[in-house]
Amino acid sequence: MINQDMRLFLRISYLLAMASAMPMQVNVNQRATECLYEKVDAGEAVTMSVFLLSGSELKATVYIEGPIAPPGVNSGLELQTSINEYNTGQRFGQVVKEQFVVDMEHLQATPEAEEIKDDDDAFKYDDDDDDDDATEKSEQDLEKARKRMEEKRRRAQIARQKAREMRRKREQQRKERAAKIREEGEPVQKTITAKTDGWYRACIMGSWFQVSVRPCRPRFSRAF
């Protein structure tokens, strides 16, 4: 059976192997964190680029920090050991950390979607005026009550049909929105400059809901 340490080792080894294959799509669960790791030299500028593809809300927390391990670390197991030490307070040099929120909610809604949402109120009906039906005794009143009930059922059927149509339109809006995000959206970028040689990490947290993220491989350039 694979223990927790071995799973962590395999996870980091996988991430290191995948680093050269960026960009890729990562699903980040709610309250979960996914990280990419890179060895960086002092003076290098590290730029992290993040693009949110889908989610109930197009928002996530991103941070870049390091060094989280000394430059001499060469294996996933050594890296995980250093990460554990870093997370408990040990430092391997002058730490740099930048944290920010990626908010792409402006790509989430379209005017058409808002119009559809607002139209829902038109489909609601109120049957409070029928509460006195039970008190109507005459034949004429009973006939009027029957007609009101038929009209109420007719309105309810129309409302259900329109609600189904709204769900269908919203689903179409979601598909169009996803296409718009992929075609028109720009990634959010953040750059830090490493002050100490070592391993750095760029992490994405599903702070609100599960999101699908396209993180581009961190770019490095010498700062002068």
Short mmCIF file of C-alpha atoms in Angstrom, two decimals:
data_model
loop_
_atom_site.label_atom_id
_atom_site.label_comp_id
_atom_site.label_asym_id
_atom_site.label_seq_id
_atom_site.Cartn_x
_atom_site.Cartn_y
_atom_site.Cartn_z
CA MET A 1 0.00 0.00 0.00
CA ILE A 2 1.29 3.49 -0.89
CA ASN A 3 1.60 5.67 2.21
CA GLN A 4 0.98 9.43 2.34
CA ASP A 5 4.66 10.39 1.98
CA MET A 6 5.02 8.21 -1.10
CA ARG A 7 1.88 9.73 -2.63
CA LEU A 8 3.29 13.21 -2.04
CA PHE A 9 6.59 12.14 -3.59
CA LEU A 10 4.85 10.78 -6.66
CA ARG A 11 2.69 13.89 -6.91
CA ILE A 12 5.69 16.24 -6.90
CA SER A 13 7.62 14.04 -9.30
CA TYR A 14 4.65 14.20 -11.64
CA LEU A 15 4.46 17.99 -11.38
CA LEU A 16 8.18 18.34 -12.09
CA ALA A 17 7.88 16.09 -15.11
CA MET A 18 4.85 18.04 -16.40
CA ALA A 19 6.44 21.45 -15.98
CA SER A 20 7.92 21.37 -19.47
CA ALA A 21 4.49 20.55 -20.95
CA MET A 22 2.77 23.83 -19.97
CA PRO A 23 0.19 25.09 -20.63
CA MET A 24 -2.22 22.47 -19.32
CA GLN A 25 -5.64 22.41 -17.68
CA VAL A 26 -5.88 21.79 -13.95
CA ASN A 27 -9.06 21.23 -11.95
CA VAL A 28 -8.70 22.84 -8.53
CA ASN A 29 -11.29 21.66 -6.00
CA GLN A 30 -12.92 24.01 -3.53
CA ARG A 31 -10.48 24.86 -0.70
CA ALA A 32 -7.78 22.77 -2.41
CA THR A 33 -4.40 24.00 -3.67
CA GLU A 34 -2.39 22.99 -6.74
CA CYS A 35 1.22 24.12 -7.14
CA LEU A 36 3.98 24.17 -9.75
CA TYR A 37 7.62 24.07 -8.63
CA GLU A 38 10.70 25.51 -10.31
CA LYS A 39 14.34 26.03 -9.33
CA VAL A 40 15.22 29.74 -9.65
CA ASP A 41 18.46 31.73 -9.41
CA ALA A 42 18.73 34.95 -7.42
CA GLY A 43 17.94 37.95 -9.61
CA GLU A 44 15.62 36.08 -11.93
CA ALA A 45 12.16 37.53 -12.52
CA VAL A 46 9.44 34.88 -12.32
CA THR A 47 6.14 35.56 -14.09
CA MET A 48 3.10 33.38 -13.38
CA SER A 49 0.24 33.49 -15.88
CA VAL A 50 -3.20 32.11 -14.94
CA PHE A 51 -6.39 31.77 -16.96
CA LEU A 52 -9.66 30.53 -15.43
CA LEU A 53 -11.60 28.36 -17.86
CA SER A 54 -14.75 27.42 -15.93
CA GLY A 55 -16.36 27.29 -12.51
CA SER A 56 -19.43 28.44 -10.60
CA GLU A 57 -17.49 31.65 -10.05
CA LEU A 58 -14.45 32.57 -12.10
CA LYS A 59 -12.39 33.48 -9.06
CA ALA A 60 -9.34 31.88 -7.44
CA THR A 61 -6.44 32.87 -5.21
CA VAL A 62 -2.93 32.65 -6.67
CA TYR A 63 0.42 33.11 -4.96
CA ILE A 64 4.10 32.84 -5.86
CA GLU A 65 6.65 32.36 -3.11
CA GLY A 66 10.09 31.09 -2.34
CA PRO A 67 12.56 29.85 -1.80
CA ILE A 68 10.64 26.98 -0.26
CA ALA A 69 13.66 24.65 -0.60
CA PRO A 70 17.43 25.17 -1.03
CA PRO A 71 18.93 24.95 -4.55
CA GLY A 72 20.72 21.70 -3.74
CA VAL A 73 17.45 19.76 -3.61
CA ASN A 74 17.24 17.45 -6.63
CA SER A 75 14.55 14.86 -5.90
CA GLY A 76 10.84 14.97 -5.20
CA LEU A 77 11.31 13.38 -1.79
CA GLU A 78 13.90 15.97 -0.77
CA LEU A 79 11.67 18.72 -2.07
CA GLN A 80 8.70 17.49 -0.05
CA THR A 81 10.86 17.34 3.08
CA SER A 82 11.93 20.94 2.55
CA ILE A 83 8.33 22.01 1.89
CA ASN A 84 7.26 20.45 5.19
CA GLU A 85 10.05 22.32 6.96
CA TYR A 86 9.14 25.57 5.19
CA ASN A 87 5.48 25.18 6.14
CA THR A 88 6.47 24.84 9.79
CA GLY A 89 8.54 28.02 9.78
CA GLN A 90 12.02 27.15 8.52
CA ARG A 91 13.42 29.53 5.90
CA PHE A 92 16.06 28.92 3.24
CA GLY A 93 16.91 32.51 2.43
CA GLN A 94 15.19 35.83 1.90
CA VAL A 95 11.59 34.91 1.14
CA VAL A 96 9.56 36.65 -1.53
CA LYS A 97 5.79 36.12 -1.68
CA GLU A 98 3.08 37.70 -3.80
CA GLN A 99 -0.58 36.73 -3.38
CA PHE A 100 -3.49 37.98 -5.45
CA VAL A 101 -7.02 37.11 -6.50
CA VAL A 102 -7.76 36.19 -10.10
CA ASP A 103 -11.26 37.49 -10.82
CA MET A 104 -12.68 36.84 -14.28
CA GLU A 105 -16.32 37.31 -13.33
CA HIS A 106 -16.61 39.96 -16.07
CA LEU A 107 -16.48 37.06 -18.53
CA GLN A 108 -19.08 35.09 -16.61
CA ALA A 109 -22.24 36.98 -17.56
CA THR A 110 -23.47 38.42 -20.83
CA PRO A 111 -26.22 41.02 -21.39
CA GLU A 112 -28.40 38.30 -22.86
CA ALA A 113 -27.99 36.16 -19.76
CA GLU A 114 -28.88 39.07 -17.47
CA GLU A 115 -31.96 39.81 -19.58
CA ILE A 116 -33.06 36.19 -19.31
CA LYS A 117 -32.54 36.23 -15.56
CA ASP A 118 -34.60 39.39 -15.15
CA ASP A 119 -37.45 37.94 -17.20
CA ASP A 120 -38.00 35.21 -14.60
CA ASP A 121 -40.11 37.56 -12.49
CA ALA A 122 -42.64 37.78 -15.29
CA PHE A 123 -43.34 34.05 -15.01
CA LYS A 124 -44.27 34.13 -11.33
CA TYR A 125 -47.91 34.10 -10.40
CA ASP A 126 -49.70 34.78 -7.13
CA ASP A 127 -52.71 32.79 -6.10
CA ASP A 128 -53.35 34.64 -2.85
CA ASP A 129 -56.53 36.12 -4.35
CA ASP A 130 -57.97 32.58 -4.51
CA ASP A 131 -57.95 32.08 -0.74
CA ASP A 132 -61.62 32.96 -0.47
CA ASP A 133 -62.76 30.27 -2.94
CA ALA A 134 -63.92 28.04 -0.11
CA THR A 135 -66.33 30.71 1.11
CA GLU A 136 -68.13 31.12 -2.21
CA LYS A 137 -71.45 29.31 -1.93
CA SER A 138 -73.61 30.23 -4.88
CA GLU A 139 -73.54 28.36 -8.19
CA GLN A 140 -72.33 31.49 -9.91
CA ASP A 141 -69.52 31.95 -7.43
CA LEU A 142 -68.54 28.30 -7.71
CA GLU A 143 -68.40 28.61 -11.51
CA LYS A 144 -66.21 31.68 -11.18
CA ALA A 145 -63.97 29.82 -8.75
CA ARG A 146 -63.70 26.89 -11.17
CA LYS A 147 -62.69 29.22 -13.98
CA ARG A 148 -60.12 30.89 -11.75
CA MET A 149 -58.65 27.51 -10.87
CA GLU A 150 -58.46 26.57 -14.54
CA GLU A 151 -56.81 29.88 -15.30
CA LYS A 152 -54.34 29.32 -12.45
CA ARG A 153 -53.47 25.88 -13.79
CA ARG A 154 -53.05 27.33 -17.27
CA ARG A 155 -50.71 30.03 -15.96
CA ALA A 156 -48.77 27.44 -13.98
CA GLN A 157 -48.32 25.31 -17.10
CA ILE A 158 -47.14 28.33 -19.09
CA ALA A 159 -44.75 29.25 -16.28
CA ARG A 160 -43.30 25.70 -16.25
CA GLN A 161 -42.87 25.75 -20.03
CA LYS A 162 -41.15 29.13 -19.90
CA ALA A 163 -38.97 27.99 -17.00
CA ARG A 164 -37.84 24.99 -19.07
CA GLU A 165 -37.11 27.33 -21.96
CA MET A 166 -35.10 29.58 -19.64
CA ARG A 167 -33.05 26.61 -18.44
CA ARG A 168 -32.38 25.65 -22.03
CA LYS A 169 -31.33 29.21 -22.88
CA ARG A 170 -29.12 29.42 -19.79
CA GLU A 171 -27.39 26.21 -20.77
CA GLN A 172 -26.79 27.67 -24.22
CA GLN A 173 -25.47 30.84 -22.57
CA ARG A 174 -23.04 28.76 -20.49
CA LYS A 175 -21.72 27.09 -23.63
CA GLU A 176 -21.35 30.42 -25.41
CA ARG A 177 -19.70 31.91 -22.33
CA ALA A 178 -17.16 29.09 -22.20
CA ALA A 179 -16.34 29.67 -25.85
CA LYS A 180 -16.03 33.41 -25.24
CA ILE A 181 -13.68 32.87 -22.32
CA ARG A 182 -11.41 30.64 -24.39
CA GLU A 183 -11.42 32.97 -27.39
CA GLU A 184 -11.39 36.45 -25.83
CA GLY A 185 -10.13 36.18 -22.27
CA GLU A 186 -6.65 37.29 -21.32
CA PRO A 187 -4.61 35.55 -18.60
CA VAL A 188 -3.79 37.34 -15.36
CA GLN A 189 -0.07 37.70 -14.70
CA LYS A 190 2.08 38.42 -11.67
CA THR A 191 5.87 38.80 -11.53
CA ILE A 192 8.31 38.53 -8.64
CA THR A 193 12.09 38.77 -8.54
CA ALA A 194 13.92 36.03 -6.65
CA LYS A 195 16.30 37.32 -3.97
CA THR A 196 17.79 33.93 -3.09
CA ASP A 197 18.68 30.83 -5.12
CA GLY A 198 16.33 27.92 -4.52
CA TRP A 199 13.02 26.32 -5.31
CA TYR A 200 9.96 28.52 -5.80
CA ARG A 201 6.32 27.57 -6.16
CA ALA A 202 3.33 29.09 -7.91
CA CYS A 203 0.04 27.92 -6.41
CA ILE A 204 -3.64 28.19 -7.22
CA MET A 205 -6.25 27.87 -4.47
CA GLY A 206 -9.94 27.15 -5.05
CA SER A 207 -10.92 29.69 -2.41
CA TRP A 208 -14.57 29.93 -3.49
CA PHE A 209 -15.59 27.07 -5.75
CA GLN A 210 -13.98 24.39 -7.89
CA VAL A 211 -12.41 25.96 -10.95
CA SER A 212 -10.71 24.74 -14.09
CA VAL A 213 -7.48 26.62 -14.60
CA ARG A 214 -4.99 26.92 -17.41
CA PRO A 215 -1.69 27.87 -15.74
CA CYS A 216 1.06 28.80 -18.16
CA ARG A 217 4.55 27.68 -17.29
CA PRO A 218 6.34 30.36 -15.19
CA ARG A 219 8.67 32.50 -17.30
CA PHE A 220 12.12 33.50 -16.11
CA SER A 221 14.27 36.46 -17.05
CA ARG A 222 17.33 38.03 -15.51
CA ALA A 223 16.54 41.29 -13.68
CA PHE A 224 19.16 44.05 -13.97
#
